[in-house]
Short mmCIF file of C-alpha atoms and ligand atoms in Angstrom, two decimals:
data_model
loop_
_atom_site.label_atom_id
_atom_site.label_comp_id
_atom_site.label_asym_id
_atom_site.label_seq_id
_atom_site.Cartn_x
_atom_site.Cartn_y
_atom_site.Cartn_z
CA MET A 599 94.50 98.41 85.99
CA THR A 600 93.61 100.86 88.69
CA ILE A 601 96.47 103.00 89.98
CA ILE A 602 96.16 105.11 93.11
CA LEU A 603 98.63 107.85 94.28
CA GLY A 604 98.54 107.85 98.03
CA LEU A 605 99.83 110.69 100.35
CA GLU A 606 100.50 110.56 104.02
CA SER A 607 101.61 113.47 106.36
CA SER A 608 99.62 112.92 109.64
CA CYS A 609 102.73 112.84 111.99
CA ASP A 610 106.41 113.06 111.38
CA GLU A 611 106.68 110.87 108.22
CA THR A 612 106.04 112.24 104.90
CA ALA A 613 105.13 109.61 102.18
CA ALA A 614 103.90 109.24 98.63
CA ALA A 615 103.23 105.85 96.98
CA LEU A 616 101.65 104.39 93.98
CA VAL A 617 99.50 101.23 94.46
CA THR A 618 97.50 99.21 92.02
CA GLY A 619 94.02 97.82 92.44
CA GLU A 620 95.64 94.50 92.60
CA ARG A 621 97.38 95.60 95.85
CA GLU A 622 100.77 95.84 94.13
CA ILE A 623 103.08 98.66 95.46
CA LEU A 624 104.66 100.13 92.29
CA SER A 625 106.72 102.70 94.29
CA HIS A 626 106.99 104.06 97.85
CA LYS A 627 108.90 107.06 98.90
CA LEU A 628 109.30 108.09 102.58
CA ALA A 629 110.96 110.92 104.33
CA GLY A 630 111.41 111.07 108.02
CA GLN A 631 111.92 113.99 110.26
CA GLU A 632 113.98 112.44 113.26
CA GLU A 633 116.87 114.96 113.07
CA ALA A 634 114.54 117.98 113.13
CA HIS A 635 112.64 116.77 116.29
CA ARG A 636 115.52 115.09 118.12
CA PRO A 637 116.67 118.25 119.99
CA TYR A 638 113.22 118.45 121.64
CA GLY A 639 112.92 114.73 122.49
CA GLY A 640 109.56 114.44 120.75
CA VAL A 641 107.49 115.54 117.64
CA VAL A 642 106.94 119.35 117.38
CA PRO A 643 103.88 119.82 115.36
CA GLU A 644 104.87 123.21 113.83
CA ILE A 645 108.26 121.89 112.81
CA ALA A 646 106.51 118.74 111.44
CA ALA A 647 104.07 120.79 109.31
CA ARG A 648 106.84 122.85 107.73
CA ALA A 649 108.98 119.77 106.99
CA HIS A 650 106.07 118.08 105.18
CA VAL A 651 105.73 121.40 103.02
CA GLU A 652 109.28 121.11 101.89
CA VAL A 653 109.25 117.41 100.83
CA MET A 654 105.82 116.47 99.79
CA THR A 655 105.92 117.55 96.14
CA PRO A 656 109.45 116.25 95.54
CA LEU A 657 108.33 112.93 97.03
CA VAL A 658 105.31 112.79 94.68
CA ALA A 659 107.55 113.40 91.72
CA ALA A 660 110.03 110.70 92.94
CA ALA A 661 107.21 108.23 93.38
CA LEU A 662 105.85 108.83 89.89
CA ASP A 663 109.28 108.65 88.48
CA GLU A 664 110.29 105.37 90.23
CA ALA A 665 106.99 103.75 88.95
CA LYS A 666 107.54 105.40 85.39
CA ILE A 667 104.01 106.70 85.52
CA GLU A 668 102.57 110.15 84.46
CA LEU A 669 100.08 111.79 86.67
CA ASP A 670 97.56 111.58 83.87
CA ARG A 671 97.65 107.83 84.10
CA VAL A 672 96.79 107.74 87.89
CA ASP A 673 93.03 107.00 88.45
CA ALA A 674 92.63 108.70 91.83
CA ILE A 675 94.52 110.50 94.55
CA ALA A 676 94.17 109.45 98.19
CA ALA A 677 95.42 111.35 101.24
CA THR A 678 95.26 110.78 105.03
CA ALA A 679 92.50 113.23 106.21
CA GLY A 680 92.95 112.46 110.01
CA PRO A 681 93.22 111.81 112.78
CA GLY A 682 96.77 113.28 113.19
CA LEU A 683 98.71 116.56 113.68
CA ILE A 684 96.40 118.96 112.03
CA GLY A 685 99.21 121.14 110.39
CA GLY A 686 100.75 118.02 108.83
CA VAL A 687 97.42 116.54 107.77
CA MET A 688 96.58 119.77 105.90
CA VAL A 689 99.86 119.63 103.91
CA GLY A 690 99.16 116.10 102.43
CA LEU A 691 95.38 116.69 102.08
CA MET A 692 95.77 120.13 100.35
CA THR A 693 98.52 118.64 98.10
CA GLY A 694 96.16 115.81 97.18
CA LYS A 695 93.17 118.28 96.57
CA ALA A 696 95.39 120.51 94.31
CA LEU A 697 96.71 117.49 92.25
CA ALA A 698 93.21 116.09 91.98
CA LEU A 699 91.79 119.40 90.75
CA ALA A 700 94.61 120.01 88.36
CA ALA A 701 94.62 116.52 86.90
CA ASP A 702 90.81 116.12 87.05
CA LYS A 703 90.97 112.93 89.29
CA PRO A 704 88.87 112.06 92.22
CA LEU A 705 90.25 112.63 95.66
CA ILE A 706 89.91 109.84 98.26
CA ALA A 707 90.12 111.03 101.95
CA VAL A 708 91.42 108.21 103.98
CA ASN A 709 91.14 107.76 107.76
CA HIS A 710 94.53 107.33 109.37
CA LEU A 711 93.51 104.30 111.38
CA GLU A 712 91.86 102.76 108.47
CA GLY A 713 95.12 102.88 106.69
CA HIS A 714 96.81 100.96 109.30
CA ALA A 715 93.98 98.57 109.61
CA LEU A 716 94.09 97.70 105.85
CA SER A 717 97.72 98.05 104.80
CA PRO A 718 98.70 94.62 106.17
CA ARG A 719 96.63 93.25 103.13
CA LEU A 720 99.38 94.75 100.79
CA THR A 721 102.04 92.15 101.80
CA ASP A 722 99.76 89.38 102.80
CA PRO A 723 97.66 88.27 99.97
CA ASP A 724 96.12 85.44 101.95
CA LEU A 725 94.87 87.80 104.72
CA GLU A 726 91.02 87.40 104.85
CA PHE A 727 88.28 89.08 106.88
CA PRO A 728 87.28 89.06 109.59
CA TYR A 729 90.59 89.59 111.61
CA LEU A 730 91.41 91.00 114.93
CA LEU A 731 93.75 94.04 114.74
CA LEU A 732 96.11 95.28 117.42
CA LEU A 733 96.82 98.95 116.41
CA VAL A 734 99.76 100.23 118.67
CA SER A 735 101.34 103.52 117.78
CA GLY A 736 102.42 106.74 119.40
CA GLY A 737 98.87 108.17 119.33
CA HIS A 738 96.57 105.12 119.46
CA CYS A 739 96.18 101.67 121.23
CA GLN A 740 93.26 99.88 120.02
CA ILE A 741 91.84 96.38 119.29
CA LEU A 742 89.65 96.32 116.23
CA ARG A 743 87.54 93.65 114.62
CA VAL A 744 88.02 94.28 111.05
CA GLU A 745 84.91 92.77 109.15
CA GLY A 746 85.81 94.16 105.65
CA VAL A 747 86.74 97.41 103.89
CA GLY A 748 84.77 100.09 105.77
CA THR A 749 83.42 97.87 108.49
CA TYR A 750 85.26 98.06 111.78
CA ARG A 751 84.26 97.39 115.38
CA ARG A 752 86.48 99.05 118.02
CA LEU A 753 86.59 96.46 120.87
CA ALA A 754 89.13 98.18 123.08
CA THR A 755 90.98 101.52 123.41
CA THR A 756 93.27 103.43 125.78
CA ILE A 757 91.51 105.43 128.52
CA ASP A 758 94.66 107.72 128.69
CA ASP A 759 97.96 107.36 126.90
CA ALA A 760 98.89 105.25 123.91
CA ALA A 761 101.42 102.33 124.11
CA GLY A 762 103.96 104.17 122.01
CA GLU A 763 103.64 107.11 124.35
CA ALA A 764 104.73 104.88 127.30
CA PHE A 765 107.88 104.07 125.45
CA ASP A 766 108.50 107.65 124.21
CA LYS A 767 108.07 109.02 127.74
CA THR A 768 110.25 106.37 129.27
CA ALA A 769 112.90 107.10 126.82
CA LYS A 770 112.70 110.89 127.72
CA ALA A 771 112.79 110.17 131.41
CA LEU A 772 115.82 107.84 131.02
CA GLY A 773 117.57 110.17 128.62
CA LEU A 774 117.78 107.37 125.87
CA GLY A 775 117.17 109.70 123.09
CA PHE A 776 114.57 109.97 120.30
CA PRO A 777 112.72 108.27 118.74
CA GLY A 778 111.85 106.64 122.09
CA GLY A 779 110.52 103.15 121.14
CA PRO A 780 113.62 101.75 119.42
CA ALA A 781 115.84 103.38 122.09
CA VAL A 782 113.91 101.70 124.91
CA GLU A 783 113.99 98.35 123.05
CA ARG A 784 117.74 98.59 122.49
CA ALA A 785 118.32 99.54 126.28
CA ALA A 786 115.97 96.76 127.41
CA LYS A 787 118.20 94.04 125.69
CA ASP A 788 120.83 94.62 128.48
CA GLY A 789 118.27 94.95 131.37
CA ASP A 790 116.31 92.75 133.64
CA PRO A 791 112.56 92.84 132.90
CA LYS A 792 111.91 91.81 136.48
CA ALA A 793 114.10 94.46 138.16
CA VAL A 794 111.47 97.13 138.68
CA PRO A 795 108.08 96.16 140.06
CA LEU A 796 105.77 98.04 137.67
CA PRO A 797 102.03 97.76 137.63
CA ARG A 798 100.08 96.17 134.87
CA PRO A 799 97.04 98.53 134.66
CA LEU A 800 93.57 97.02 133.89
CA THR A 801 94.92 93.43 133.29
CA GLY A 802 92.29 90.94 134.50
CA SER A 803 89.71 93.59 134.28
CA ARG A 804 86.25 92.96 132.78
CA GLU A 805 86.65 96.37 131.06
CA PRO A 806 88.31 95.63 127.76
CA HIS A 807 90.58 98.82 127.63
CA PHE A 808 94.10 99.86 128.18
CA SER A 809 95.73 102.38 130.44
CA PHE A 810 99.35 103.48 130.43
CA SER A 811 99.49 106.82 132.31
CA GLY A 812 100.21 105.08 135.64
CA LEU A 813 103.00 103.05 134.21
CA LYS A 814 104.58 106.32 132.97
CA ALA A 815 104.38 107.85 136.32
CA ALA A 816 105.88 104.64 137.99
CA VAL A 817 108.81 104.70 135.57
CA LEU A 818 109.44 108.34 136.55
CA ARG A 819 109.39 107.43 140.19
CA ALA A 820 111.75 104.54 139.63
CA GLN A 821 114.19 106.75 137.75
CA GLN A 822 114.03 109.43 140.38
CA SER A 823 114.66 106.99 143.21
CA GLY A 824 118.10 106.30 141.81
CA ASP A 825 117.78 102.67 142.76
CA TYR A 826 117.70 101.15 139.25
CA ALA A 827 119.90 101.08 136.19
CA ALA A 828 118.35 102.72 133.02
CA GLU A 829 118.56 99.32 131.20
CA ASP A 830 116.55 97.67 134.04
CA ILE A 831 113.88 100.31 133.89
CA ALA A 832 113.66 99.96 130.05
CA ALA A 833 113.30 96.25 130.21
CA SER A 834 110.68 96.37 133.00
CA LEU A 835 108.62 99.01 131.14
CA GLN A 836 108.77 97.01 127.94
CA ALA A 837 107.67 93.87 129.70
CA ALA A 838 104.86 95.68 131.55
CA VAL A 839 103.41 97.23 128.21
CA ILE A 840 103.62 93.80 126.46
CA ASP A 841 101.85 91.99 129.39
CA CYS A 842 99.16 94.55 129.23
CA LEU A 843 98.70 94.16 125.40
CA ILE A 844 98.79 90.42 125.58
CA ASP A 845 96.22 90.23 128.49
CA ARG A 846 93.71 92.45 126.52
CA LEU A 847 94.14 90.43 123.37
CA GLU A 848 93.62 87.09 125.16
CA MET A 849 90.32 88.49 126.51
CA GLN A 850 89.16 89.34 122.89
CA LEU A 851 90.32 86.19 121.39
CA GLU A 852 88.34 84.25 123.91
CA ALA A 853 85.25 86.53 123.15
CA HIS A 854 85.67 86.01 119.31
CA PRO A 855 86.11 82.40 118.78
CA ASP A 856 85.41 82.74 115.05
CA ILE A 857 88.53 84.78 114.59
CA GLU A 858 91.33 82.93 112.73
CA THR A 859 93.82 85.78 112.22
CA LEU A 860 95.54 88.31 114.44
CA VAL A 861 97.17 91.40 112.76
CA ILE A 862 99.46 93.83 114.31
CA ALA A 863 100.01 97.36 112.93
CA GLY A 864 101.38 100.85 114.11
CA GLY A 865 104.95 101.79 115.07
CA VAL A 866 105.00 99.69 118.23
CA ALA A 867 104.45 96.59 116.24
CA ALA A 868 108.13 96.98 115.18
CA ASN A 869 109.08 95.93 118.63
CA ASN A 870 110.74 92.41 118.51
CA ALA A 871 109.90 91.33 122.11
CA LEU A 872 106.16 92.24 121.34
CA ARG A 873 106.28 90.19 118.19
CA GLU A 874 107.86 87.14 119.97
CA ARG A 875 105.07 87.31 122.58
CA LEU A 876 102.46 87.70 119.98
CA ALA A 877 103.69 84.74 118.03
CA ALA A 878 103.42 82.64 121.18
CA LEU A 879 100.00 83.99 121.88
CA GLY A 880 98.85 83.08 118.31
CA GLU A 881 100.26 79.50 118.72
CA GLN A 882 98.44 79.04 122.04
CA ALA A 883 95.21 80.50 120.72
CA GLY A 884 95.37 78.65 117.36
CA VAL A 885 95.29 81.84 115.35
CA ARG A 886 97.58 82.95 112.55
CA LEU A 887 99.64 86.04 113.42
CA VAL A 888 100.14 88.51 110.59
CA ALA A 889 103.08 90.85 111.39
CA PRO A 890 103.75 93.10 108.41
CA PRO A 891 107.35 94.28 107.78
CA PRO A 892 107.91 97.14 110.22
CA TRP A 893 108.05 99.68 107.37
CA LEU A 894 104.56 98.87 106.64
CA CYS A 895 103.48 98.91 110.15
CA THR A 896 104.39 102.66 110.60
CA ASP A 897 102.97 105.74 108.90
CA ASN A 898 103.35 105.31 105.09
O1 LIG B 371 102.53 104.45 113.79
P1 LIG B 371 103.73 105.42 114.17
O2 LIG B 371 104.94 105.49 113.25
O3 LIG B 371 103.17 106.89 114.24
C1 LIG B 371 101.96 107.27 114.94
O4 LIG B 371 102.08 107.39 116.17
O5 LIG B 371 100.94 107.23 114.24
O6 LIG B 371 104.15 105.04 115.60
C2 LIG B 371 105.21 105.63 116.33
C3 LIG B 371 105.36 105.11 117.69
C4 LIG B 371 106.23 105.94 118.52
O7 LIG B 371 105.59 105.97 119.92
C5 LIG B 371 107.45 105.03 118.65
O8 LIG B 371 108.16 105.27 119.85
C6 LIG B 371 106.89 103.53 118.57
O9 LIG B 371 105.82 103.78 117.57
N1 LIG B 371 107.80 102.63 118.24
C7 LIG B 371 108.31 101.60 119.01
C8 LIG B 371 109.29 100.92 118.33
N2 LIG B 371 109.56 101.59 117.14
C9 LIG B 371 108.59 102.65 117.15
N3 LIG B 371 107.91 101.22 120.19
C10 LIG B 371 108.47 100.18 120.79
N4 LIG B 371 109.47 99.37 120.16
C11 LIG B 371 109.93 99.87 118.91
N5 LIG B 371 110.93 99.10 118.37
ZN1 LIG B 372 99.99 105.95 112.47
#
């Protein structure tokens, strides 16, 4: 049985896990850094990198411990090699390189987005290629056609901000706290999604891409006007972002009639309102929706 030790440190989550060639997760240790970044209302790269340094080796030890596996028994060491915050990426990658060198194991450099694209296969054994992937995080907003391991076609991407950034900047503007996405979702529960007339950038466009920077500006104007409650702005922003995501996905599902499965990944995939709309879209388009558990959608 092949066993891989995987390390991740590309943003504000440090993680170490042991996974088998049969896609079984033997152990998974994750440390967040929310408290360290909260005073700044966003992830501070320098603080993130230093926090990774502190917890990475204890997490590796804990992951090996939990799986009752010695480093010698591991067949290879994998680490996220980017894209991500460079200081953090270097911590995980250099830890991986050092372990690989010391234990005489191969090192596998993993593309961060490829990790998101393939990790849904860990909890859904029936997930077969090809599938359409909506990857929505704090740094990315893409639609990919996943043909197989190592074969991806990027069909759409954002021309400015990521979807998660729209949530994070809205939370900051409204003083809802950090991290922004869950705070906006909570506030939106008590708000009216139709209260604030926000744009739906690029929807209906023949260009397949996303744009969220105009939405961010519109949210700021609504907040500064003093005409709207924070809950209403949050609900309206959430509805606008989801409308954009659904519109662009509809376009791709039409263009790719052979696709039978739609997968979501990235931190924004934890959003329940989005999950509900995607479930409805899946039913309408006759495709199966694979929404991994939120802990597997984020950096891990
Ligand atoms: O994938 P991820 O953990 O990290 C990277 O950006 O790579 O994604 C984090 C993003 C943040 O922008 C966060 O605000 C957003 O995911 N997010 C959410 C929710 N939970 C996390 N956005 C909307 N609703 C949520 N419930
Ligand atoms: Zn990520």
